[in-house]
Tab-separated table of C-alpha atoms and ligand atoms in Angstrom:
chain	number	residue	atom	x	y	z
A	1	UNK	CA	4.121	12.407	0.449
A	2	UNK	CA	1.650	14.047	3.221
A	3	UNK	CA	2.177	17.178	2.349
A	4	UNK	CA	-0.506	17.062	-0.660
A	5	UNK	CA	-2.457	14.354	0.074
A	6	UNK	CA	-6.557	15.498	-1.203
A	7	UNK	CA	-8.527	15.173	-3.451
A	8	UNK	CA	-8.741	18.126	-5.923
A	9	UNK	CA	-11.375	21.286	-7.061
A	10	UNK	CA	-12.314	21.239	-10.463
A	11	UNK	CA	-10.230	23.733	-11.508
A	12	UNK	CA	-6.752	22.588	-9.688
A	13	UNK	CA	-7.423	19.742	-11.617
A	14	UNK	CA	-7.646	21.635	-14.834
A	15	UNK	CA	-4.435	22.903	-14.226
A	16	UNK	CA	-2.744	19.705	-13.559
A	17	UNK	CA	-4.489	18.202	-16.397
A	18	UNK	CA	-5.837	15.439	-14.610
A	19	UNK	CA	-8.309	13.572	-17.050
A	20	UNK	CA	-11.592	12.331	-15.203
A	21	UNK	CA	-12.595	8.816	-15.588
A	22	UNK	CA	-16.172	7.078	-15.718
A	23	UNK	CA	-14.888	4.749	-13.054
A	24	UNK	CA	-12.292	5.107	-10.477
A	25	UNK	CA	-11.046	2.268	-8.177
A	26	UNK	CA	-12.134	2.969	-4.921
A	27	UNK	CA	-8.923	1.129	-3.271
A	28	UNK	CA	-5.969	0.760	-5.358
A	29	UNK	CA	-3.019	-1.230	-4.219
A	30	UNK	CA	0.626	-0.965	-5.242
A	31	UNK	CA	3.559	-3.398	-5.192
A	32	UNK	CA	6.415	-1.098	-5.652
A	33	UNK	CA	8.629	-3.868	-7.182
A	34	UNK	CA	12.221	-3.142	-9.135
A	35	UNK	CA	14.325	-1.011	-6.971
A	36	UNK	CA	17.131	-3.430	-7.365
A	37	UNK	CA	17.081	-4.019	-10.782
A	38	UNK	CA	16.843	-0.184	-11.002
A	39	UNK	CA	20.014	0.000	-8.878
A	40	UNK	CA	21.458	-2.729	-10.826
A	41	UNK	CA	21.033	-1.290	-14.304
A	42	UNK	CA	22.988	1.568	-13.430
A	43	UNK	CA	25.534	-0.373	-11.327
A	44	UNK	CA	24.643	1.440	-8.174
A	45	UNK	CA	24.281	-0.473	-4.705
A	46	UNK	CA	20.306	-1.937	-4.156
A	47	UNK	CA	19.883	0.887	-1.567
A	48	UNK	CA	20.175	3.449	-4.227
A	49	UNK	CA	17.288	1.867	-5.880
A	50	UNK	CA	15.455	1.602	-2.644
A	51	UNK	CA	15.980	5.681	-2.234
A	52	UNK	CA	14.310	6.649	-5.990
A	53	UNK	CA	11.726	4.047	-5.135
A	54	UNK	CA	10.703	5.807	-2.060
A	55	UNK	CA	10.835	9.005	-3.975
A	56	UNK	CA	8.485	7.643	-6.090
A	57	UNK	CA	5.892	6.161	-3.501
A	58	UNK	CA	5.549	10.120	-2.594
A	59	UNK	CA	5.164	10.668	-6.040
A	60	UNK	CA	2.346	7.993	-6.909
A	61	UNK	CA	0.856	8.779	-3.323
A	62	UNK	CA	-0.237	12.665	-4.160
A	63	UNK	CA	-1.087	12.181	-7.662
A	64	UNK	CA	-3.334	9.180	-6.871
A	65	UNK	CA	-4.994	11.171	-4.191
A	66	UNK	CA	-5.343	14.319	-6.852
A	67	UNK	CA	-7.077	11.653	-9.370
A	68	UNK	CA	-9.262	11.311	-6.771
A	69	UNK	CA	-8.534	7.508	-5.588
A	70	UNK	CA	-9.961	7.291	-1.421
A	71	UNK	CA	-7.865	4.573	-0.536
A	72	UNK	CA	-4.544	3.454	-1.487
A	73	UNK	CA	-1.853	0.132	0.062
A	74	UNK	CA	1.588	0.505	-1.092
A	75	UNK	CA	3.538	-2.437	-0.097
A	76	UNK	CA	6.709	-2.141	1.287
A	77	UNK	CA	8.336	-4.805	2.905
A	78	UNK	CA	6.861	-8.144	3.398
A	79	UNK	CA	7.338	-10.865	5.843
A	80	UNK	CA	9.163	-13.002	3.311
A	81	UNK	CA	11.989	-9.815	2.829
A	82	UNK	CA	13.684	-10.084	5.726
A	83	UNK	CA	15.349	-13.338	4.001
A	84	UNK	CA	17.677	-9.883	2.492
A	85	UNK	CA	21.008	-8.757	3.574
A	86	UNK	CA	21.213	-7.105	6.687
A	87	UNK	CA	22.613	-3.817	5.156
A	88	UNK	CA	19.766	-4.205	2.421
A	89	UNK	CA	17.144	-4.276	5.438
A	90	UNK	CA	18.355	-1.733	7.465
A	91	UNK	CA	18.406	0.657	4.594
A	92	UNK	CA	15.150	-0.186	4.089
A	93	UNK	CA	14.226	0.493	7.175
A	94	UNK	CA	16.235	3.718	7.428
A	95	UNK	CA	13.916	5.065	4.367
A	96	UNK	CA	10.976	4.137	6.540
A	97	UNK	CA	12.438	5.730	9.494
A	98	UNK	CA	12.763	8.874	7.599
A	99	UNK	CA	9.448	9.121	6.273
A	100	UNK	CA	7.577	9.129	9.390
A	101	UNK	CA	9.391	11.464	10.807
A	102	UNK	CA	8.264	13.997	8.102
A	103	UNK	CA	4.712	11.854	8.203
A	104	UNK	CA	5.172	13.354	12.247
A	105	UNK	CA	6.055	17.182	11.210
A	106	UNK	CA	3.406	17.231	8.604
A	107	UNK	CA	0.724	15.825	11.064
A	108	UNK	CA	-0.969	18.774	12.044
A	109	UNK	CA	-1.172	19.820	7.832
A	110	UNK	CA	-2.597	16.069	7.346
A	111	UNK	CA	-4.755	16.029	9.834
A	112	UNK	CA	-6.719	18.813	8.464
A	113	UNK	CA	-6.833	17.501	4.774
A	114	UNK	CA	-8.326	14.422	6.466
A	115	UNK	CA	-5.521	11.613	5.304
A	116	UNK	CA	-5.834	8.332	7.788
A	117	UNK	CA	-1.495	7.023	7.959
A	118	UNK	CA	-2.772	3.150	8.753
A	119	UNK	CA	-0.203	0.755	8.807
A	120	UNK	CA	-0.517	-3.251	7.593
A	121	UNK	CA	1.746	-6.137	9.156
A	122	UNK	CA	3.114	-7.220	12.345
A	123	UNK	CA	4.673	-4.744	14.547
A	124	UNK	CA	7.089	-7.513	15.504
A	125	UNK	CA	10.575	-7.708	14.479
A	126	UNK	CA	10.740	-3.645	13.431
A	127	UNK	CA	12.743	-1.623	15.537
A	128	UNK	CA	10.998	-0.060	18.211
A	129	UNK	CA	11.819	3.440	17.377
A	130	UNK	CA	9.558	2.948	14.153
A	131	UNK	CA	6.954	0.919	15.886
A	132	UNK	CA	6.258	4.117	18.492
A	133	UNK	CA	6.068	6.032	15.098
A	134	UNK	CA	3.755	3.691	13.630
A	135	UNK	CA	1.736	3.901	16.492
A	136	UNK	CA	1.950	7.581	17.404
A	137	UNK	CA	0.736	8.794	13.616
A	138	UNK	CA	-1.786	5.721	13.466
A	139	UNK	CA	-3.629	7.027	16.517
A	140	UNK	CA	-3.474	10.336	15.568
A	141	UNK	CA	-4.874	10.334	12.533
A	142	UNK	CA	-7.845	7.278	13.102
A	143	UNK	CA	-10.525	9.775	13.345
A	144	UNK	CA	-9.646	11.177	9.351
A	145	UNK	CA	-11.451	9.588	6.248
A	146	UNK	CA	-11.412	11.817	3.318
A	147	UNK	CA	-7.765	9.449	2.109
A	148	UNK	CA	-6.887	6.773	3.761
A	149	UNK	CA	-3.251	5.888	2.935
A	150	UNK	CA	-1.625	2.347	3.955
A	151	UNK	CA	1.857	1.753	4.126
A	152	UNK	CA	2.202	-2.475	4.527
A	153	UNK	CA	5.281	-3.133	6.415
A	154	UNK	CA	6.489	-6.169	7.243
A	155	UNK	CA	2.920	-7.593	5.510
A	156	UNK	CA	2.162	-10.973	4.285
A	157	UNK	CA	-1.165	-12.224	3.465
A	158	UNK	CA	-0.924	-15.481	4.706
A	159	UNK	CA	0.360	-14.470	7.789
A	160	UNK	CA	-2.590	-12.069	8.303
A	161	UNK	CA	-5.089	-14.777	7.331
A	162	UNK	CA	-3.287	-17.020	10.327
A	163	UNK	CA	-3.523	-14.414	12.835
A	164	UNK	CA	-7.259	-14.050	12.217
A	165	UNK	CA	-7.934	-17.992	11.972
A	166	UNK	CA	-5.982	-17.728	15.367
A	167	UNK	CA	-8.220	-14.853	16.603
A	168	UNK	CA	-11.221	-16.892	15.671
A	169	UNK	CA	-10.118	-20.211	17.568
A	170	UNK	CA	-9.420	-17.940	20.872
A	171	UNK	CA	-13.639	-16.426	20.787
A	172	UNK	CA	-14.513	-19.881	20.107
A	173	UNK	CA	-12.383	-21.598	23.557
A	174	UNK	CA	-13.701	-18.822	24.947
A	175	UNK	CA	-17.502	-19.654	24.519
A	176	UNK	CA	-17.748	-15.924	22.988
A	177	UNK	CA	-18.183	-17.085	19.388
A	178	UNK	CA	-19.972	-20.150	17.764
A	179	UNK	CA	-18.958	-22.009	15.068
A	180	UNK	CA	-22.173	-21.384	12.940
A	181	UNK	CA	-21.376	-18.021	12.884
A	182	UNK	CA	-17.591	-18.012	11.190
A	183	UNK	CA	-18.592	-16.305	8.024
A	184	UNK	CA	-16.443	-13.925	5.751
A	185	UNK	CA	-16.868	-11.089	7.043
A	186	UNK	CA	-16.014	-12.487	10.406
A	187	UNK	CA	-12.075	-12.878	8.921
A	188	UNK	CA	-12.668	-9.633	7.189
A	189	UNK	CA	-12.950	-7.881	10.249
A	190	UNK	CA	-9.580	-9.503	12.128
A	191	UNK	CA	-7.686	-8.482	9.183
A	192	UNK	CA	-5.467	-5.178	9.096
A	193	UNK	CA	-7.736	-3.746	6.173
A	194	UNK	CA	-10.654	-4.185	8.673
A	195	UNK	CA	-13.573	-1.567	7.596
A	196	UNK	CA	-12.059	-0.812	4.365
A	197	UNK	CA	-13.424	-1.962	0.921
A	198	UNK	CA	-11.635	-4.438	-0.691
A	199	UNK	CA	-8.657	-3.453	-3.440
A	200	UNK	CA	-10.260	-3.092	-6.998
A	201	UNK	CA	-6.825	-2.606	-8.709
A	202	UNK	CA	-4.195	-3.927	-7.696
A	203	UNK	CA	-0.600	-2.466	-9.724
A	204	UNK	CA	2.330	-4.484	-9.604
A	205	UNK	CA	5.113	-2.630	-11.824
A	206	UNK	CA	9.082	-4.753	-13.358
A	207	UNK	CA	7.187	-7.368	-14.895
A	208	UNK	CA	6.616	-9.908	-12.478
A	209	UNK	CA	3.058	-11.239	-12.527
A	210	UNK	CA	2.409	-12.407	-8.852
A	211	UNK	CA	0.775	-10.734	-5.683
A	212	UNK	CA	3.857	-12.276	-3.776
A	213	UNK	CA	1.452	-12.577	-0.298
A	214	UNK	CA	0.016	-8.945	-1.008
A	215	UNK	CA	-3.419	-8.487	0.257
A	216	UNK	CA	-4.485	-12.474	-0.186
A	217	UNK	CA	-7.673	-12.380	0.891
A	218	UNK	CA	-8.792	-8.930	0.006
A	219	UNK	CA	-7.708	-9.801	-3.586
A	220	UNK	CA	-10.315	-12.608	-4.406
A	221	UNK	CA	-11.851	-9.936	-6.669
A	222	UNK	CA	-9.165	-7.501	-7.804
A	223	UNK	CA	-8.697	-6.578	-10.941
A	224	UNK	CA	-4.612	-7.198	-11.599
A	225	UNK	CA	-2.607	-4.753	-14.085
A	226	UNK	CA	0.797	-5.532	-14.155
A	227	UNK	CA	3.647	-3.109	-15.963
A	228	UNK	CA	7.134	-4.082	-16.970
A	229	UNK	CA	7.954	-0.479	-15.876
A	230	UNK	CA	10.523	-0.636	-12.701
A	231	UNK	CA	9.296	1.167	-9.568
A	232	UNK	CA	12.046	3.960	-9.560
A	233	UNK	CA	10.919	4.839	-13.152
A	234	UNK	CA	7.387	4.649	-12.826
A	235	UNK	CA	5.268	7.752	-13.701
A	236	UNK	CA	2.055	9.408	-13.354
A	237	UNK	CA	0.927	8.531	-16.881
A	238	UNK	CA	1.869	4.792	-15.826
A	239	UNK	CA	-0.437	4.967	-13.218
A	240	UNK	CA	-3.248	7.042	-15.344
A	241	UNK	CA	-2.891	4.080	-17.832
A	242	UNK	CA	-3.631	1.026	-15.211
A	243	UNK	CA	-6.752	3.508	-14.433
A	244	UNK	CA	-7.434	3.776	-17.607
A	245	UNK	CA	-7.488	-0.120	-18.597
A	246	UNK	CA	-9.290	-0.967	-14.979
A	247	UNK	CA	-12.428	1.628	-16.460
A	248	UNK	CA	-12.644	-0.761	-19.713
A	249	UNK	CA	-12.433	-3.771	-17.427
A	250	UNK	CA	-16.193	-5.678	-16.989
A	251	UNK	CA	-15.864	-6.984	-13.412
A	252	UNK	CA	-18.630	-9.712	-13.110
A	253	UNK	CA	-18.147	-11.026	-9.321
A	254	UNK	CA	-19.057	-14.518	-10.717
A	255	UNK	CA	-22.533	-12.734	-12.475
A	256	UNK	CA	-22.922	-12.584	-15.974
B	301	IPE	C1	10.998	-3.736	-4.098
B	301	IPE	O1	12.108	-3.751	-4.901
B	301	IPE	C2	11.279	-3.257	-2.698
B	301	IPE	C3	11.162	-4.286	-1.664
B	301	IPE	C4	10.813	-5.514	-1.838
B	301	IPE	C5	11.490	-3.865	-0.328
B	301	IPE	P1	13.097	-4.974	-4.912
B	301	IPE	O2	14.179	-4.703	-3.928
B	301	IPE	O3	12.388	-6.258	-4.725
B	301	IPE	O4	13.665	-4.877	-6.383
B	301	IPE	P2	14.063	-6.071	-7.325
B	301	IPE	O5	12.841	-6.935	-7.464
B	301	IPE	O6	15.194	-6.793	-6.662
B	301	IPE	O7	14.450	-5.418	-8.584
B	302	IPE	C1	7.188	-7.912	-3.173
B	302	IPE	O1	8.388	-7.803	-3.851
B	302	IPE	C2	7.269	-7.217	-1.855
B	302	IPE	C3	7.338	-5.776	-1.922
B	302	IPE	C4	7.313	-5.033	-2.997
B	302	IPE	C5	7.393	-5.114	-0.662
B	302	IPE	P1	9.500	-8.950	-3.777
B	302	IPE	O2	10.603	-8.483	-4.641
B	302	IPE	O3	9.819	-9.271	-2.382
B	302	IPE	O4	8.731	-10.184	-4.428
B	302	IPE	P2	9.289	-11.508	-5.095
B	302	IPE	O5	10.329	-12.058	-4.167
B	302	IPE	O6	9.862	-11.134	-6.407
B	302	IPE	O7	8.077	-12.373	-5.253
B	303	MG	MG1	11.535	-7.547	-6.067
């Protein structure tokens, strides 16, 4: 993905018959879930699943940006997956590795089609080759907003929620916050997603029903569609369906 990344004219979108919608998510988030039953199906290694899966985040990535969705979270690895095999991380890892570096070439090209690379979860524990990659294509691409595009790595919600209680607690010793004035939007702004709007849609593909620590406190409101459809195998029409079902959804935020 990168090299593709906008939002579409009317009549590109014509010819990649992309149907409009009444509503569109503003922020959709994806757990890309099923490369190893994928793998497994076909009695290949995990890793194998792990390479069509990132084929497909590339995939998913453009076409969501074509429909015309602003802001997208794919979740990658979470703080709970390092509990895998070695070999199973470091592949893992390897896909990442290989993926910024083409996120790197492509930076000039991205920069001017205005795509933000912003990237959710502690730094800690990834190799520090990545980490300067993170950090390199982070910074130089903070200034873009036309499609933001998060990659969570190493990302658990309850983790982030501790590291902002823990930011809170420091202003507080410090005299530079008071109590009274811990509201929402005070945790809101320590977490990674700070300044973005909360996920409408969250998709979560090979049947399991759970966020699995994805996006915990952005989620309080997101609508959920969840697809028995394995990540490796999932398509552009699966996506244009979870759009489709999120436009019929009637999202009340506790109203009536
Ligand atoms: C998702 O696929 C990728 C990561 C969690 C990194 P899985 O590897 O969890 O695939 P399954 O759930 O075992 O099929
Ligand atoms: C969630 O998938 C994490 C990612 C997709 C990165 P898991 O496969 O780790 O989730 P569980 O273990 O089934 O809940
Ligand atoms: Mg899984």
């Amino acid at each position: 993905m990168g090299s593709n990344l906008l939002p579409i004219n009317a009549l590109e979108r014509n010819m990649k018959n992309i149907p409009e919608f009444s509503v569109l998510p503003k922020h959709v988030g994806i757990i890309m879930d099923g490369n190893g039953r994928w793998a497994k199906q076909r009695n290949l290694p995990r890793y194998k699943g792990h390479i069509e899966g990132a084929k497909t985040f590339r995939k998913i990535g453009e076409f969501a940006a074509d429909v015309g969705v602003k802001c997208l979270t794919f979740y990658a690895f979470s703080t709970e997956n390092w509990k895998r095999p070695q070999e199973e991380i470091d592949a893992i890892m390897a896909l990442f590795r290989d993926y910024l570096i083409e996120a790197e070439e492509r930076s000039a090209e991205n920069e001017e089609k205005g795509i933000q690379l912003r990237f959710l979860g502690d730094r800690k524990g990834i190799p520090e080759d990545i980490v300067a990659m993170m950090n390199h294509i982070e910074s130089m691409s903070s200034d873009k907003s036309k499609v933001v595009l998060n990659i969570a790595v190493n990302y658990g919600g309850r983790h982030e929620i501790a590291n902002a209680v823990r930011k809170i607690a420091e202003k507080v010793r410090n005299g530079e916050m008071d109590i009274c004035d811990i509201d929402e939007d005070t945790i809101s702004d320590l977490l990674y997603t700070k300044g973005l709007p909360d996920p409408d849609l969250i998709i979560r593909p090979s049947g399991e029903c759970r966020l699995s620590n994805f996006l915990t406190y952005q989620s309080a409101y997101s609508e959920l569609w969840f697809s028995d459809v394995l990540w490796p195998d999932f398509t552009e029409d699966d996506f244009l369906e979870a759009l489709r079902e999120f436009e019929k959804r009637n999202r009340r935020f506790g109203g009536v």
